[in-house]
XYZ file of C-alpha atoms in Angstrom:
486
model
C 0.085 0.082 0.068
C 1.444 3.344 -0.690
C 2.066 6.095 2.105
C 0.366 9.465 1.416
C 1.702 12.704 3.063
C -2.243 13.629 2.572
C -3.219 11.331 4.726
C -0.688 11.656 7.631
C -1.543 15.007 7.695
C -5.073 14.490 8.576
C -3.962 12.391 10.936
C -2.030 14.889 12.775
C -4.092 17.877 12.868
C -6.218 15.660 14.746
C -5.686 15.967 19.172
C -5.202 12.763 19.481
C -3.736 9.821 17.322
C -3.939 6.213 17.689
C -1.992 4.927 14.957
C 1.646 4.651 13.637
C 3.072 3.261 10.488
C 6.312 0.853 10.393
C 7.688 -0.849 7.724
C 7.944 -4.592 7.093
C 11.358 -5.626 6.283
C 10.235 -8.811 4.501
C 8.069 -7.348 1.880
C 9.430 -3.923 1.815
C 6.708 -1.798 2.652
C 4.498 0.335 5.138
C 2.219 -1.820 6.891
C -0.368 -0.181 9.363
C -0.854 -1.185 12.736
C -3.792 -0.241 15.443
C -1.656 0.395 18.740
C -3.610 1.688 21.340
C -1.096 1.071 23.844
C 0.600 3.802 21.915
C -1.456 6.311 21.814
C 0.142 9.766 22.197
C -1.213 13.617 21.737
C -0.126 16.252 19.823
C 1.545 18.695 22.174
C -0.399 22.415 21.350
C 2.499 23.268 20.427
C 3.291 21.208 17.294
C -0.569 21.655 16.378
C 0.637 25.678 16.210
C 3.260 24.868 13.702
C 0.967 22.845 11.987
C -1.568 26.053 11.644
C 0.863 28.089 11.198
C -1.999 30.755 12.256
C -1.284 34.796 10.512
C -1.894 37.053 13.602
C -3.268 41.032 12.119
C -3.613 43.472 14.859
C -5.169 47.045 13.718
C -5.837 50.299 14.854
C -6.960 52.418 11.819
C -10.096 53.501 12.601
C -11.625 55.801 14.597
C -10.148 56.436 17.930
C -8.079 53.390 17.679
C -4.657 52.717 19.293
C -2.263 49.965 19.263
C 0.587 48.771 17.294
C 1.564 44.700 17.134
C 5.191 44.579 18.780
C 5.694 40.910 17.756
C 4.067 37.338 18.157
C 5.814 34.457 19.809
C 4.772 30.661 21.194
C 5.242 30.939 24.734
C 4.603 28.159 27.435
C 2.763 26.075 24.383
C 0.768 29.500 23.789
C 0.391 31.743 20.984
C 1.408 35.340 22.108
C 0.632 38.487 21.002
C 2.752 41.578 21.534
C 0.869 44.959 21.282
C 2.117 48.704 21.910
C -0.046 51.530 23.405
C 0.747 54.214 21.155
C 1.470 57.549 22.914
C -0.124 61.300 22.943
C 2.196 63.790 21.031
C 4.276 65.485 23.179
C 2.788 67.996 26.066
C 4.062 70.779 26.254
C 3.227 72.174 29.799
C 3.294 68.855 31.886
C 6.172 67.953 29.433
C 5.118 64.311 28.947
C 4.306 61.934 26.701
C 0.618 60.629 28.237
C -0.346 57.000 26.961
C -3.260 54.642 28.546
C -5.502 54.424 26.200
C -5.714 51.720 24.175
C -8.156 50.068 21.342
C -7.258 47.309 18.183
C -8.401 44.770 16.431
C -7.038 41.527 16.373
C -7.911 39.356 13.253
C -5.778 35.687 13.317
C -6.284 33.521 10.071
C -5.539 30.390 9.452
C -6.507 28.120 12.263
C -9.495 25.145 11.452
C -10.132 25.153 15.750
C -10.784 27.617 18.146
C -7.799 28.413 19.719
C -6.615 30.268 22.956
C -4.489 32.997 22.069
C -3.094 35.717 24.494
C -2.466 39.448 24.610
C -0.012 40.789 26.186
C 0.019 44.902 26.369
C 4.373 45.681 25.956
C 4.674 48.409 27.359
C 1.845 48.989 29.730
C 4.393 50.006 32.912
C 5.193 53.093 30.675
C 1.672 54.402 30.790
C 0.969 57.494 32.431
C -0.929 55.733 35.209
C 0.511 52.093 35.721
C -0.688 51.510 38.967
C -4.230 51.771 37.677
C -3.472 48.709 35.512
C -4.132 46.470 38.496
C -8.165 45.570 39.480
C -8.477 46.509 35.643
C -10.167 44.037 33.315
C -9.691 45.043 29.317
C -12.994 45.160 27.394
C -13.955 42.133 24.161
C -16.710 42.837 21.285
C -16.806 41.138 17.916
C -19.722 44.294 17.050
C -17.340 47.053 17.995
C -20.439 49.454 17.421
C -23.007 48.209 19.639
C -22.147 49.347 23.346
C -23.952 46.192 24.776
C -21.834 44.442 22.840
C -18.571 44.473 25.123
C -17.917 42.710 27.856
C -14.699 42.718 30.357
C -11.780 39.960 29.870
C -12.050 39.006 33.736
C -8.760 37.031 33.524
C -6.774 40.244 32.553
C -3.778 40.720 35.377
C -0.722 43.426 35.249
C 2.441 42.367 35.828
C 4.246 45.067 38.030
C 7.786 43.513 37.626
C 7.535 43.297 34.005
C 5.633 46.082 33.283
C 2.628 44.107 31.003
C -0.503 44.143 31.203
C -2.061 40.526 29.477
C -5.379 38.395 28.899
C -6.088 35.622 26.620
C -8.731 35.447 23.691
C -10.423 32.118 22.499
C -10.924 32.887 18.489
C -13.289 30.229 16.562
C -12.188 28.685 13.832
C -13.487 31.166 11.497
C -10.932 33.513 12.860
C -13.400 36.031 13.754
C -12.051 40.080 14.224
C -12.310 40.823 17.565
C -11.855 44.218 18.994
C -10.072 45.302 22.765
C -10.750 48.364 24.682
C -9.634 49.593 27.604
C -12.995 51.345 27.547
C -16.087 50.612 24.964
C -15.390 53.224 22.348
C -17.632 56.537 21.485
C -17.056 56.899 17.720
C -16.984 60.334 16.053
C -20.084 59.495 14.164
C -21.973 58.062 16.781
C -20.941 61.509 18.216
C -22.361 63.705 14.558
C -25.425 60.732 14.880
C -26.334 62.665 18.207
C -25.492 65.977 17.288
C -28.073 65.717 14.477
C -30.532 64.108 16.632
C -30.371 67.227 19.190
C -30.861 69.268 16.046
C -33.736 67.610 15.535
C -35.421 67.501 18.343
C -37.869 70.859 19.410
C -36.392 73.321 22.142
C -32.980 72.648 21.235
C -30.283 74.950 19.470
C -26.828 73.650 18.252
C -24.295 75.863 17.600
C -20.892 75.966 16.763
C -18.756 77.821 19.152
C -15.845 77.561 16.393
C -13.505 74.799 15.065
C -10.676 72.478 16.876
C -7.008 72.236 14.952
C -8.291 69.631 12.691
C -11.159 71.942 11.216
C -14.034 70.107 13.548
C -16.470 71.744 15.161
C -17.166 72.637 18.780
C -20.776 71.757 18.882
C -22.585 73.174 21.984
C -26.551 72.150 22.610
C -28.666 75.088 24.198
C -31.681 73.794 25.915
C -34.420 74.958 28.468
C -35.304 78.518 29.365
C -35.042 79.104 33.213
C -32.967 81.874 34.560
C -29.905 79.752 35.891
C -27.454 78.932 33.906
C -25.502 75.773 34.147
C -23.196 74.503 31.776
C -21.874 70.654 31.407
C -19.016 70.285 29.383
C -18.350 66.119 28.411
C -14.762 64.467 27.112
C -12.133 66.969 27.438
C -9.516 64.451 28.116
C -10.440 62.269 25.053
C -9.557 58.294 25.781
C -12.218 59.173 28.714
C -15.096 57.382 25.860
C -17.639 57.449 29.824
C -17.927 61.127 29.165
C -19.826 61.646 26.268
C -22.073 58.160 27.012
C -23.124 60.009 29.959
C -23.837 63.302 27.699
C -26.204 61.084 25.254
C -27.876 59.986 28.298
C -27.811 63.653 29.952
C -28.967 65.022 26.241
C -31.835 61.806 25.509
C -33.530 62.838 28.751
C -33.974 66.147 28.744
C -35.034 65.887 25.128
C -36.434 62.918 25.144
C -34.522 60.936 22.029
C -36.025 58.036 22.665
C -39.640 58.765 23.618
C -41.136 60.785 20.344
C -39.483 64.195 22.100
C -41.646 63.468 25.191
C -40.299 63.840 28.972
C -41.128 63.471 32.117
C -41.769 65.936 34.829
C -38.563 66.691 36.571
C -37.345 67.028 33.070
C -40.248 69.582 32.574
C -39.147 71.176 36.234
C -35.654 71.736 35.656
C -35.765 73.562 32.392
C -37.994 76.113 33.706
C -35.234 76.441 36.671
C -31.987 76.287 34.502
C -30.978 77.357 31.044
C -28.232 74.449 30.073
C -25.244 75.211 27.728
C -23.897 71.331 26.960
C -21.003 70.577 25.536
C -20.892 66.467 24.558
C -17.203 66.407 23.336
C -14.519 69.159 24.608
C -12.015 67.435 22.471
C -13.080 65.612 19.024
C -9.927 65.363 17.117
C -7.845 63.516 20.861
C -11.186 61.742 20.468
C -10.494 60.300 16.585
C -7.292 59.952 16.844
C -6.999 57.902 19.875
C -5.081 59.875 22.262
C -5.330 59.505 26.517
C -5.703 63.305 27.018
C -4.464 65.179 24.866
C -6.340 67.427 21.375
C -4.379 66.840 18.000
C -1.623 69.442 19.092
C -0.753 68.048 22.364
C -2.105 70.081 24.678
C -4.308 68.902 27.570
C -7.186 70.591 27.470
C -7.420 70.656 31.657
C -4.650 72.511 31.968
C -5.602 75.073 29.393
C -8.076 77.228 31.427
C -5.772 79.719 32.446
C -1.640 80.766 31.757
C 0.322 79.643 34.176
C 4.049 79.783 35.692
C 5.590 83.469 35.593
C 8.170 85.362 33.324
C 10.070 85.886 35.987
C 10.410 82.323 36.988
C 11.076 81.642 33.319
C 7.849 79.260 33.135
C 5.309 81.305 31.611
C 2.408 79.406 30.062
C -0.449 81.426 27.867
C -3.843 79.374 27.907
C -5.898 79.025 26.590
C -4.520 80.037 22.534
C -6.433 79.571 19.451
C -3.144 78.277 18.038
C -3.026 75.782 21.447
C -6.109 75.183 22.094
C -9.322 76.203 20.254
C -11.513 73.929 22.023
C -11.224 76.143 25.388
C -10.172 79.004 23.660
C -14.037 78.709 22.166
C -16.287 77.623 25.414
C -14.756 80.164 27.956
C -15.262 83.062 25.464
C -18.624 81.703 25.261
C -19.109 81.648 28.954
C -18.164 84.842 29.594
C -21.006 85.944 27.763
C -23.869 83.734 29.311
C -22.462 84.482 32.839
C -22.500 80.537 34.690
C -24.612 79.112 38.070
C -23.295 75.691 38.329
C -21.035 73.609 35.893
C -20.098 70.392 35.999
C -16.949 68.518 33.847
C -17.196 65.002 33.192
C -14.332 62.688 32.983
C -13.207 59.290 33.697
C -10.696 58.237 36.325
C -8.047 55.209 35.945
C -7.309 54.873 39.826
C -10.601 54.730 41.456
C -13.122 52.331 41.321
C -16.046 54.450 42.151
C -18.261 57.287 40.725
C -17.052 60.365 42.656
C -17.100 64.294 42.480
C -14.031 66.502 42.969
C -15.102 70.104 44.479
C -13.349 73.371 43.644
C -12.287 73.187 48.122
C -8.933 74.346 46.695
C -10.010 77.637 45.194
C -10.060 81.010 46.630
C -13.246 81.672 46.969
C -14.462 77.982 48.493
C -16.846 79.040 51.076
C -19.648 77.740 53.216
C -22.090 78.592 50.517
C -20.199 76.874 47.968
C -19.208 73.446 50.871
C -23.022 73.959 51.584
C -24.205 73.543 47.782
C -21.318 70.308 47.379
C -22.697 68.593 49.753
C -26.324 68.933 49.054
C -25.961 68.781 45.174
C -23.698 65.042 45.966
C -25.885 64.119 48.667
C -29.800 63.819 46.191
C -27.380 62.598 43.616
C -25.960 59.267 45.405
C -30.019 59.249 46.836
C -31.459 58.975 43.002
C -28.579 56.694 41.708
C -26.609 54.707 43.556
C -23.766 54.506 41.574
C -23.116 57.909 42.694
C -21.550 57.800 46.455
C -20.207 60.173 48.773
C -17.313 59.381 50.677
C -14.837 58.118 48.091
C -13.025 61.204 45.498
C -9.308 63.166 45.247
C -8.050 63.662 48.513
C -9.296 67.942 48.233
C -6.664 70.851 48.178
C -6.474 73.208 50.800
C -8.256 76.120 50.591
C -5.907 78.919 47.740
C -3.826 75.841 46.818
C -5.884 74.872 44.062
C -4.735 75.099 40.169
C -6.818 77.365 38.193
C -5.815 76.092 34.937
C -7.834 73.305 35.752
C -11.499 73.755 34.264
C -13.936 73.410 37.095
C -11.555 75.313 39.475
C -11.758 78.150 37.085
C -14.971 78.064 36.832
C -15.429 77.782 40.381
C -13.272 80.964 40.717
C -14.171 82.956 37.789
C -18.148 82.743 38.582
C -18.296 81.712 42.087
C -20.249 79.184 41.695
C -21.235 75.353 42.150
C -18.603 73.779 39.927
C -17.272 69.932 40.055
C -15.063 67.331 38.187
C -17.253 63.836 37.758
C -15.307 61.127 37.737
C -16.711 57.716 36.370
C -14.290 54.885 36.687
C -12.949 52.650 33.850
C -12.787 49.879 36.097
C -16.136 47.875 37.667
C -17.841 50.038 39.954
C -17.779 48.502 43.535
C -20.883 50.837 44.360
C -22.701 48.095 42.694
C -20.026 45.601 40.791
C -20.786 43.845 38.030
C -17.604 42.077 36.976
C -18.914 40.577 33.441
C -19.700 44.383 32.441
C -18.305 46.581 34.690
C -19.032 50.050 34.320
C -19.822 50.338 30.833
C -21.639 53.014 28.395
C -25.142 51.682 28.951
C -24.571 52.882 32.843
C -22.865 56.269 32.245
C -25.423 57.071 30.186
C -27.857 56.218 32.960
C -25.493 57.982 35.773
C -26.111 60.823 32.875
C -29.898 60.890 32.865
C -29.973 60.850 36.890
C -28.284 64.009 37.175
C -31.458 66.387 36.958
C -33.069 65.624 40.613
C -29.759 66.941 42.181
C -29.876 70.363 40.020
C -33.419 70.657 40.370
C -32.399 70.273 44.623
C -30.230 72.670 44.864
C -31.449 75.117 41.632
C -33.064 78.099 44.149
C -29.541 78.231 46.179
C -27.296 78.792 44.054
C -27.090 82.290 44.542
C -28.416 82.385 48.214
C -25.791 84.131 50.750
C -28.089 83.556 53.492
C -29.675 80.630 55.782
C -28.745 77.465 53.856
C -30.097 75.170 56.776
C -32.580 73.961 55.060
C -31.054 71.004 53.634
C -30.571 69.244 56.850
C -27.673 67.084 57.992
C -27.476 63.929 56.134
C -27.289 66.082 52.629
C -23.968 67.876 54.647
C -20.707 68.430 53.237
C -18.432 65.033 53.842
C -14.418 65.494 53.183
C -13.659 62.379 51.383
C -11.024 60.510 50.966
C -8.835 58.514 47.842
C -8.586 55.994 50.846
C -11.314 53.856 49.874
C -9.688 50.458 51.197
C -9.040 51.545 54.709
C -13.555 52.895 54.929
């Protein structure tokens, strides 16, 4: 009988082989002998060599970030090393930021489900390397569907090597899979949101100016109330949860998913406030896949006033049309309207909570602002338990806050309630959900539920008299970032 190479390869491709081939010296022809006692398994490394899988890593899409470093076969497993790409150099902070990643992986030439290990090779060089502890990578096969993103629970960070890793089993068809630090909010989705707002009755969309890359700085005006409330989102472009928050807020205010019908609380808040809402402060950086900077490399949350001094040789003018037109145009409009209440919506890499960072470090921090902050936060946490009170950044001492930070500048400039709202990249420990963690849908829900707190403090925003009406349960609580000690 003739020995066929094709037959051998078909046999070798199975996980378990139970036949061996030998040749009879007398007949000088191959014979097949069934030998169960000599059963053996082909190792996964041998199978990988036989399949010779090809790996393609791509981030050439809206918000993409990730570059193939190398592939290796380690411990009988295909391992793919990816590098996070850095933001442009930040002139003021004198550093290259990085942490955001979002890339597509295609594994081809496999004939069976294959588990691949992914490694972010330069994770230890990120802006906040300690934040990788407890982080879990998101993955999806349908990236434009926010509900499809789930978390890799085997994500781990090795601080000795500075590498973040996880595994994923690709099906035999080699279906492309997307991995991301947080589910993406694309510029296409942004434009769709703007279009919906333009069509909604009672909303006026205005472009305040253009970015360095020529994108419009859209601002949505809603309401007829005397109080002026500004809410800005996504100054740091890699903090995608901030624009999901904006979408949730705008959807409720305008009834975007209910034929423009709105609830009673919305009617009340629109009589009390006129809103100016900027869904994305940094559309260029968002599209380019940056973590914290615009197209020119500026961290917009450090561009809200000039800093340093000519005497010390570190004077830095801000905002400017040349470096930070996004802030320049928004701040110009704020000066026209005034501000009575302000929120700056962000995401935090380190703390696994939603929290509010106040303006305690401003020179005008007062009993009024402290009381308003406490009452607003307490009401917010009662409305949505995803918001909590005791955990936040350690507050600055009065007069020692950085006024080039957005919420500090607004609080000092307009003597108003102003705060930075942070959402986690990690799972939210207030209401844990390991498989999904904190995600786009919950960010949107948090955005839609802020209205009750705004209505609650609205009548007192400019009240300099007795603010005891809020009661002790709404009193200010000094926060701590040491949540493990609580």
